[in-house]
Amino acid sequence: MTDRLLVIHGPNLNLLGIREPDIYGRTTLAELDRQITGHGAGRGFDVRCRQSNHEGVIIDELHQANGGSDAVIINPGGFTHSSIAIRDAIAAITPPVIEVHLSNISAREEFRRTSITAPVCAGMISGFGWAGYLLAIDAARRLLDGAA
Amino acid sequence: MTDRLLVIHGPNLNLLGIREPDIYGRTTLAELDRQITGHGAGRGFDVRCRQSNHEGVIIDELHQANGGSDAVIINPGGFTHSSIAIRDAIAAITPPVIEVHLSNISAREEFRRTSITAPVCAGMISGFGWAGYLLAIDAARRLLDGAA
Amino acid sequence: MTDRLLVIHGPNLNLLGIREPDIYGRTTLAELDRQITGHGAGRGFDVRCRQSNHEGVIIDELHQANGGSDAVIINPGGFTHSSIAIRDAIAAITPPVIEVHLSNISAREEFRRTSITAPVCAGMISGFGWAGYLLAIDAARRLLDGAA
Amino acid sequence: MTDRLLVIHGPNLNLLGIREPDIYGRTTLAELDRQITGHGAGRGFDVRCRQSNHEGVIIDELHQANGGSDAVIINPGGFTHSSIAIRDAIAAITPPVIEVHLSNISAREEFRRTSITAPVCAGMISGFGWAGYLLAIDAARRLLDGAA
Amino acid sequence: MTDRLLVIHGPNLNLLGIREPDIYGRTTLAELDRQITGHGAGRGFDVRCRQSNHEGVIIDELHQANGGSDAVIINPGGFTHSSIAIRDAIAAITPPVIEVHLSNISAREEFRRTSITAPVCAGMISGFGWAGYLLAIDAARRLLDGAA
Amino acid sequence: MTDRLLVIHGPNLNLLGIREPDIYGRTTLAELDRQITGHGAGRGFDVRCRQSNHEGVIIDELHQANGGSDAVIINPGGFTHSSIAIRDAIAAITPPVIEVHLSNISAREEFRRTSITAPVCAGMISGFGWAGYLLAIDAARRLLDGAA
Amino acid sequence: MTDRLLVIHGPNLNLLGIREPDIYGRTTLAELDRQITGHGAGRGFDVRCRQSNHEGVIIDELHQANGGSDAVIINPGGFTHSSIAIRDAIAAITPPVIEVHLSNISAREEFRRTSITAPVCAGMISGFGWAGYLLAIDAARRLLDGAA
Amino acid sequence: MTDRLLVIHGPNLNLLGIREPDIYGRTTLAELDRQITGHGAGRGFDVRCRQSNHEGVIIDELHQANGGSDAVIINPGGFTHSSIAIRDAIAAITPPVIEVHLSNISAREEFRRTSITAPVCAGMISGFGWAGYLLAIDAARRLLDGAA
Amino acid sequence: MTDRLLVIHGPNLNLLGIREPDIYGRTTLAELDRQITGHGAGRGFDVRCRQSNHEGVIIDELHQANGGSDAVIINPGGFTHSSIAIRDAIAAITPPVIEVHLSNISAREEFRRTSITAPVCAGMISGFGWAGYLLAIDAARRLLDGAA
Amino acid sequence: MTDRLLVIHGPNLNLLGIREPDIYGRTTLAELDRQITGHGAGRGFDVRCRQSNHEGVIIDELHQANGGSDAVIINPGGFTHSSIAIRDAIAAITPPVIEVHLSNISAREEFRRTSITAPVCAGMISGFGWAGYLLAIDAARRLLDGAA
Amino acid sequence: MTDRLLVIHGPNLNLLGIREPDIYGRTTLAELDRQITGHGAGRGFDVRCRQSNHEGVIIDELHQANGGSDAVIINPGGFTHSSIAIRDAIAAITPPVIEVHLSNISAREEFRRTSITAPVCAGMISGFGWAGYLLAIDAARRLLDGAA
Amino acid sequence: MTDRLLVIHGPNLNLLGIREPDIYGRTTLAELDRQITGHGAGRGFDVRCRQSNHEGVIIDELHQANGGSDAVIINPGGFTHSSIAIRDAIAAITPPVIEVHLSNISAREEFRRTSITAPVCAGMISGFGWAGYLLAIDAARRLLDGAA
């Protein structure tokens, strides 16, 4: 039996592979989602991927995950550092949420080093490029199995 | 003759009664809206209630209240602490706007203690749970009657 | 059977109606206390009003309210922003305390925007002039009735 | 041959000419857009104007300008001071972006004096009312001609 | 009939074209002043250009512009961020003053991002290299014609 | 036998009576200097008045007062808040220095409320318009007579 | 005909001449009050001096000065830096209030350099020991005569 | 021969044993004063205990201790963090003053961690409940005996 | 062929399983090291584990990893937030370093939320208990394989 | 039956009696340890004293006190203000820890006024010279006897 | 063949030997310049010394050193901590500039501890009195010989 | 007769010549120590060089220098910015200590610009690479000869 995993990509991640490849790499979002879906299947997950530049859409998605998903992986992009509303949505739902960042946010501009959303997530993984999503899937597997 | 009252619930309030009931209580948004509508009718208001997780939708609602409503009650949720755009929308319209918070925001986390929107509202009520909305209706009544 | 309600007016409120009427209105403290007493009677309260410019007197009053009153409404005036001792007194007593401000303190000078006392109150109402006291009486009624 | 110019008006600018005319003037957005389009035509630009109160819509527009426009003029309104996501969108696209403000933001409230988006724009013009857009068109002309 | 325009270049701008050309470009001050004078003539201005590394000399120039000039363009250089005395001089005189910066100061070191002088200017233009002066002349024209 | 008193007016004070009369009054510097000289004569002072917009000139004057004057009155204008070099010059000389401000600097913009120079002066007088200079002369008299 | 002048000495000033004479001098409060009364008489003032260590008493005195005095001189002592309630009392009354400090507060500990009360006073005099009170009497004379 | 010891309990300490017993313990003030008096007698002290919620009363007590007591123990309660006037009173008197806190103030809310009064005391003891007063008596004994 | 992996546990981690098990879990360091070694072997790593409470020892270990190891996993414990010397050591060596924290440091005390060492690491994983080390081993595998 | 008490002296305390005797007194560490041991014996303690300049050694000692001692007195010296690792060690062990400082740290340089270690200690004693250790022994006695 | 060395003394250094000799010593500027010139000759430098209290003059000197000198030694005095304009001038010229301070600026008042100019100098020497200039000459020799 | 000079190299300096040679140069520590020893011999010093990554070892060395050395040169490396304990050790010993930095710390990252140790040293030299040690030897010579 598989678990349901929701993966949310925040604003500007639709430009992945195009925008600032020195920081974010050359993989496009479509390729990344294929990798995520495949890796997730291997870990017993039925994965659904979703990208939006709209804060409200991301909040709606998180609400629907309450009952609709067993775990959530989110890269909130620029909203990481400013959105109390997304933080509240994460805190309001039952499935565990794991925060992922492609780049090592500790090593970037001052205003990108603090995450408003991370304190209400289960954990955070940053700096490993797209592989961070795969590690997050493994972490989600362990959390659901009670093995961490 | 009745006045028109718009009540705006900000992000995550659709989860009312479900999310963190220790802080926000067990009343659902539908029940709350029934209470608000009834109490408003008793104070001579034709009440319209609206919830959205989208900042832009809330701004659009506020703009339409300019001419379309005689008073506004708003609980901006997480946007209270970050949205200059909602603040500007409140400042730009004619009907008086009253800010309500279910919990006593002075007693919560540091980042929830400052309201960016309150300085352009007529007044603020916080800490009385859903009863705060009913008190706000009474306050709106007095403001429109010139009795405060 | 009536409940006992203590209303405390802090420093300079004896000048109400005289001092800066653009901010605080033209109602005198005596007129306000008559309104409060009447409105309270209609809500089942036996109201006692007290004004003092002395921090220590206000603390003594709060202590005596422990057992001597069923609810307290306080406008701490200038002490709102500096008195840890009044905060401690509020926190030390059993009856619920509601903080009221005539003006919308969020819209005033920087040093008036933070309340040291509000975090230990049940809730706060600001910006509705003397009507704020009447709203606070209604709020007290609901708190005692367990209806909020 | 003409270049394509996208002009983005952020939140609340649909109220131009109505809202706080002492600060923002009495020209409506429709009148302003006619002026902009005419002035742009005289400088060799095919102008498209767009207003939105939705952060996500603005980000989408910026993404589409990547390939769809040769230059962008943006007045991010209240998002100027809080939206890292719009900043990221500006940084992610190729055409030069010029930031315009109707009022002199240096002379307003503290929280309006810092622009989060300006550091990734080509330049900034503030304080000249609607004429600032016309100056920005001239600046865009020079940038595309390599004459600045 | 022509108006009189004073253009003030602050400290180190005499090194223009020599110092850090990656930031400030390769045009020398003499060449820039020729461009400014020509462009100004085309807009109905009799232009006088002045450079000084001395704060006191710049203040004296501003005082003499009171009656001696119809508009002023100033690039205060390093004094932008520290000179309250120049700010006071700008505030004390009648003709409108426009602040210009060659580089986009929002994108530079922290201590260069705040302008002490801009709040008392009519407006500010930054980031367009020497073309910023020409845009400022157009802005001055509009201000004097009451067309902005 | 008379004592020698140096009175230094800092930047922009040459505009006295012209600039912002609501804040600084309508007396011109020449009239003020006549009043100062007359009042000083009545207190046994041979007064020399000096105005400069140049920081270096003010420092030179202070140095020459070392031996050349028995007391100094200074209104450092905008340099009050930024000039460590003037502070050092005051600290380096023997005659007592009294700081005067026309307006009550405590009641003005944030950046005008702190004086860098006052800590090394004998005392400070602010808020009494040009009369502040006459009070400072009396204070200087008392300091030299050892009567304060 | 004489004017009525109230002089208020704040907390610990009853120890004058005893406490830290290096900072505050060796004159006792009784001697100082004799000097103040005599100097005031010579300037046409009927002087009443009052000392209290109680914040509330000082507020009461200020309220009674509203109608009971023509001018007030106050040395708020340690309350200078913390009492918003005294500030409000000063702002609430009609007669002009002048703030005096024996020592030059700009030159003392960090927490003594900012005065909360000075912004609502007519002016401030600090650093001249007890002579500061005499200068303040002269300033009050000029304020009442409209000669400043 | 016995020495005279004054023990001052600040605001809200009259509620000891009643208020927040988890933090402050269940001993009442009367019981505590008996313990203090007894322990003091055993160390050669004639003890006088005094509690007040009034800042001015505490200052008056400290002044009278100048000559009237040989040592002072003070728990300034909420005034610890805000009263410069009490600090000045402590600094102004001759007998050594020891500060005591029932709870470990380093481990409480941010605003309770800094003591304004401690820098002018001989020493501080915090975190040992009512036993802290007994330790302070021993410390006072050593200070008077010159044995510390 | 295997790669060499060094795992460094910082101060107090020798108490793992004993100290605050609610935060850090009940697994002892010896058990954790067995798990790490086993999981590493499965990923082609020859693992060496080392714990020290000495900053200098950790620096020496990092230096020896330069040439002696192919990758490093470090949990700097309390040094995370204060040790510039460890940061320098990480920056000075060639093998990639991955930072791991058992708890989600974003959700803990203020002073634990900022990592001084993370900016010079390849990436960071926090909040997954001891499983975080296993995820870090997978991340190291990908980094060495060039697959991230 | 005696309890075991560990006394830890932090860095530079081996210089006691030699270094800055005006602040720290003339008693050497050997003499102090004899006093401590004697006083402890009188209170039923078997005392072991330990001094180290090594942060790691102090952490090791604290770890060994877990089971090896019944109470700990620590003067962390310069580590008081910077060592999170020592704080973690104190928090990790069972016996109560009392912090002692020879001088009154509230009255010293800014950076010495905050203790990072005190919040996890039972209490703190500062300002009584070497007698502070003896008071701490008495406090430890009471803590173990449950008499505080 | 000799190199040309410019030595710039900033504001108030003309008072050397007179002003605060406890901090700056008793050597006059003329004597110091003789020492500098002699020591420089011995190191192959043709030295020119220049003192000014005028920020603009110092900037002019630095500009002329571009081509006119092979190395520069500067003691910017009070400008060290405030002059962005001098910083810009140093950054704009080719010869290496060495900053010297007579006193150890790290050990003085807070506002003297940060140098705005040092980041664009080759290096800094402080705390060795006039000998610091001689050490700076040796350092300049090494820089020009490529031996450092 | 020779004096004894101790040279202390702090953490990571054992990597000299290997680590980040663009900042620290290519000279190894062994080569540097040979240069230092030779140059010192020429100035009458018997030099002993010591490197450690352990804070405690450096403190022990400084203590032993009390009596064991006539002067000390120290490059505290990363401890410069965080070690209060080393600062205390420097302050506690008699021989003069000179601080040296290879790079110009004023021009580096924010957290490297402030030295905690420099205020208690005789002086500081930074930015001249390994030559800074030779200049420090000359400075030490002058300090011991009383010639600075």
mmCIF file with all atom_site columns, N, CA and C in Angstrom, chain K residues 45-57:
data_model
loop_
_atom_site.group_PDB
_atom_site.id
_atom_site.type_symbol
_atom_site.label_atom_id
_atom_site.label_alt_id
_atom_site.label_comp_id
_atom_site.label_asym_id
_atom_site.label_entity_id
_atom_site.label_seq_id
_atom_site.pdbx_PDB_ins_code
_atom_site.Cartn_x
_atom_site.Cartn_y
_atom_site.Cartn_z
_atom_site.occupancy
_atom_site.B_iso_or_equiv
_atom_site.pdbx_formal_charge
_atom_site.auth_seq_id
_atom_site.auth_comp_id
_atom_site.auth_asym_id
_atom_site.auth_atom_id
_atom_site.pdbx_PDB_model_num
ATOM 1  N N  . PHE K 1 45 ? 63.150 57.920 1.006  1.00 0.00 ? 45 PHE K N  1
ATOM 2  C CA . PHE K 1 45 ? 61.940 58.668 0.672  1.00 0.00 ? 45 PHE K CA 1
ATOM 3  C C  . PHE K 1 45 ? 62.195 60.173 0.719  1.00 0.00 ? 45 PHE K C  1
ATOM 4  N N  . ASP K 1 46 ? 61.638 60.854 -0.261 1.00 0.00 ? 46 ASP K N  1
ATOM 5  C CA . ASP K 1 46 ? 61.551 62.315 -0.240 1.00 0.00 ? 46 ASP K CA 1
ATOM 6  C C  . ASP K 1 46 ? 60.173 62.620 0.342  1.00 0.00 ? 46 ASP K C  1
ATOM 7  N N  . VAL K 1 47 ? 60.135 63.079 1.610  1.00 0.00 ? 47 VAL K N  1
ATOM 8  C CA . VAL K 1 47 ? 58.871 63.185 2.335  1.00 0.00 ? 47 VAL K CA 1
ATOM 9  C C  . VAL K 1 47 ? 58.292 64.601 2.248  1.00 0.00 ? 47 VAL K C  1
ATOM 10 N N  . ARG K 1 48 ? 56.974 64.669 2.048  1.00 0.00 ? 48 ARG K N  1
ATOM 11 C CA . ARG K 1 48 ? 56.259 65.940 2.144  1.00 0.00 ? 48 ARG K CA 1
ATOM 12 C C  . ARG K 1 48 ? 55.170 65.759 3.193  1.00 0.00 ? 48 ARG K C  1
ATOM 13 N N  . CYS K 1 49 ? 55.130 66.649 4.211  1.00 0.00 ? 49 CYS K N  1
ATOM 14 C CA . CYS K 1 49 ? 54.131 66.551 5.276  1.00 0.00 ? 49 CYS K CA 1
ATOM 15 C C  . CYS K 1 49 ? 53.087 67.655 5.118  1.00 0.00 ? 49 CYS K C  1
ATOM 16 N N  . ARG K 1 50 ? 51.855 67.304 5.445  1.00 0.00 ? 50 ARG K N  1
ATOM 17 C CA . ARG K 1 50 ? 50.760 68.253 5.242  1.00 0.00 ? 50 ARG K CA 1
ATOM 18 C C  . ARG K 1 50 ? 49.719 68.024 6.334  1.00 0.00 ? 50 ARG K C  1
ATOM 19 N N  . GLN K 1 51 ? 49.271 69.143 6.969  1.00 0.00 ? 51 GLN K N  1
ATOM 20 C CA . GLN K 1 51 ? 48.208 69.020 7.972  1.00 0.00 ? 51 GLN K CA 1
ATOM 21 C C  . GLN K 1 51 ? 47.033 69.879 7.540  1.00 0.00 ? 51 GLN K C  1
ATOM 22 N N  . SER K 1 52 ? 45.820 69.400 7.762  1.00 0.00 ? 52 SER K N  1
ATOM 23 C CA . SER K 1 52 ? 44.648 70.234 7.486  1.00 0.00 ? 52 SER K CA 1
ATOM 24 C C  . SER K 1 52 ? 43.469 69.798 8.355  1.00 0.00 ? 52 SER K C  1
ATOM 25 N N  . ASN K 1 53 ? 42.666 70.800 8.716  1.00 0.00 ? 53 ASN K N  1
ATOM 26 C CA . ASN K 1 53 ? 41.423 70.523 9.436  1.00 0.00 ? 53 ASN K CA 1
ATOM 27 C C  . ASN K 1 53 ? 40.244 70.428 8.469  1.00 0.00 ? 53 ASN K C  1
ATOM 28 N N  . HIS K 1 54 ? 40.524 70.562 7.169  1.00 0.00 ? 54 HIS K N  1
ATOM 29 C CA . HIS K 1 54 ? 39.464 70.632 6.161  1.00 0.00 ? 54 HIS K CA 1
ATOM 30 C C  . HIS K 1 54 ? 39.369 69.311 5.395  1.00 0.00 ? 54 HIS K C  1
ATOM 31 N N  . GLU K 1 55 ? 38.226 68.704 5.444  1.00 0.00 ? 55 GLU K N  1
ATOM 32 C CA . GLU K 1 55 ? 38.010 67.444 4.746  1.00 0.00 ? 55 GLU K CA 1
ATOM 33 C C  . GLU K 1 55 ? 38.307 67.590 3.248  1.00 0.00 ? 55 GLU K C  1
ATOM 34 N N  . GLY K 1 56 ? 37.838 68.673 2.653  1.00 0.00 ? 56 GLY K N  1
ATOM 35 C CA . GLY K 1 56 ? 38.025 68.878 1.221  1.00 0.00 ? 56 GLY K CA 1
ATOM 36 C C  . GLY K 1 56 ? 39.485 69.000 0.843  1.00 0.00 ? 56 GLY K C  1
ATOM 37 N N  . VAL K 1 57 ? 40.277 69.676 1.702  1.00 0.00 ? 57 VAL K N  1
ATOM 38 C CA . VAL K 1 57 ? 41.709 69.821 1.413  1.00 0.00 ? 57 VAL K CA 1
ATOM 39 C C  . VAL K 1 57 ? 42.387 68.456 1.422  1.00 0.00 ? 57 VAL K C  1
#
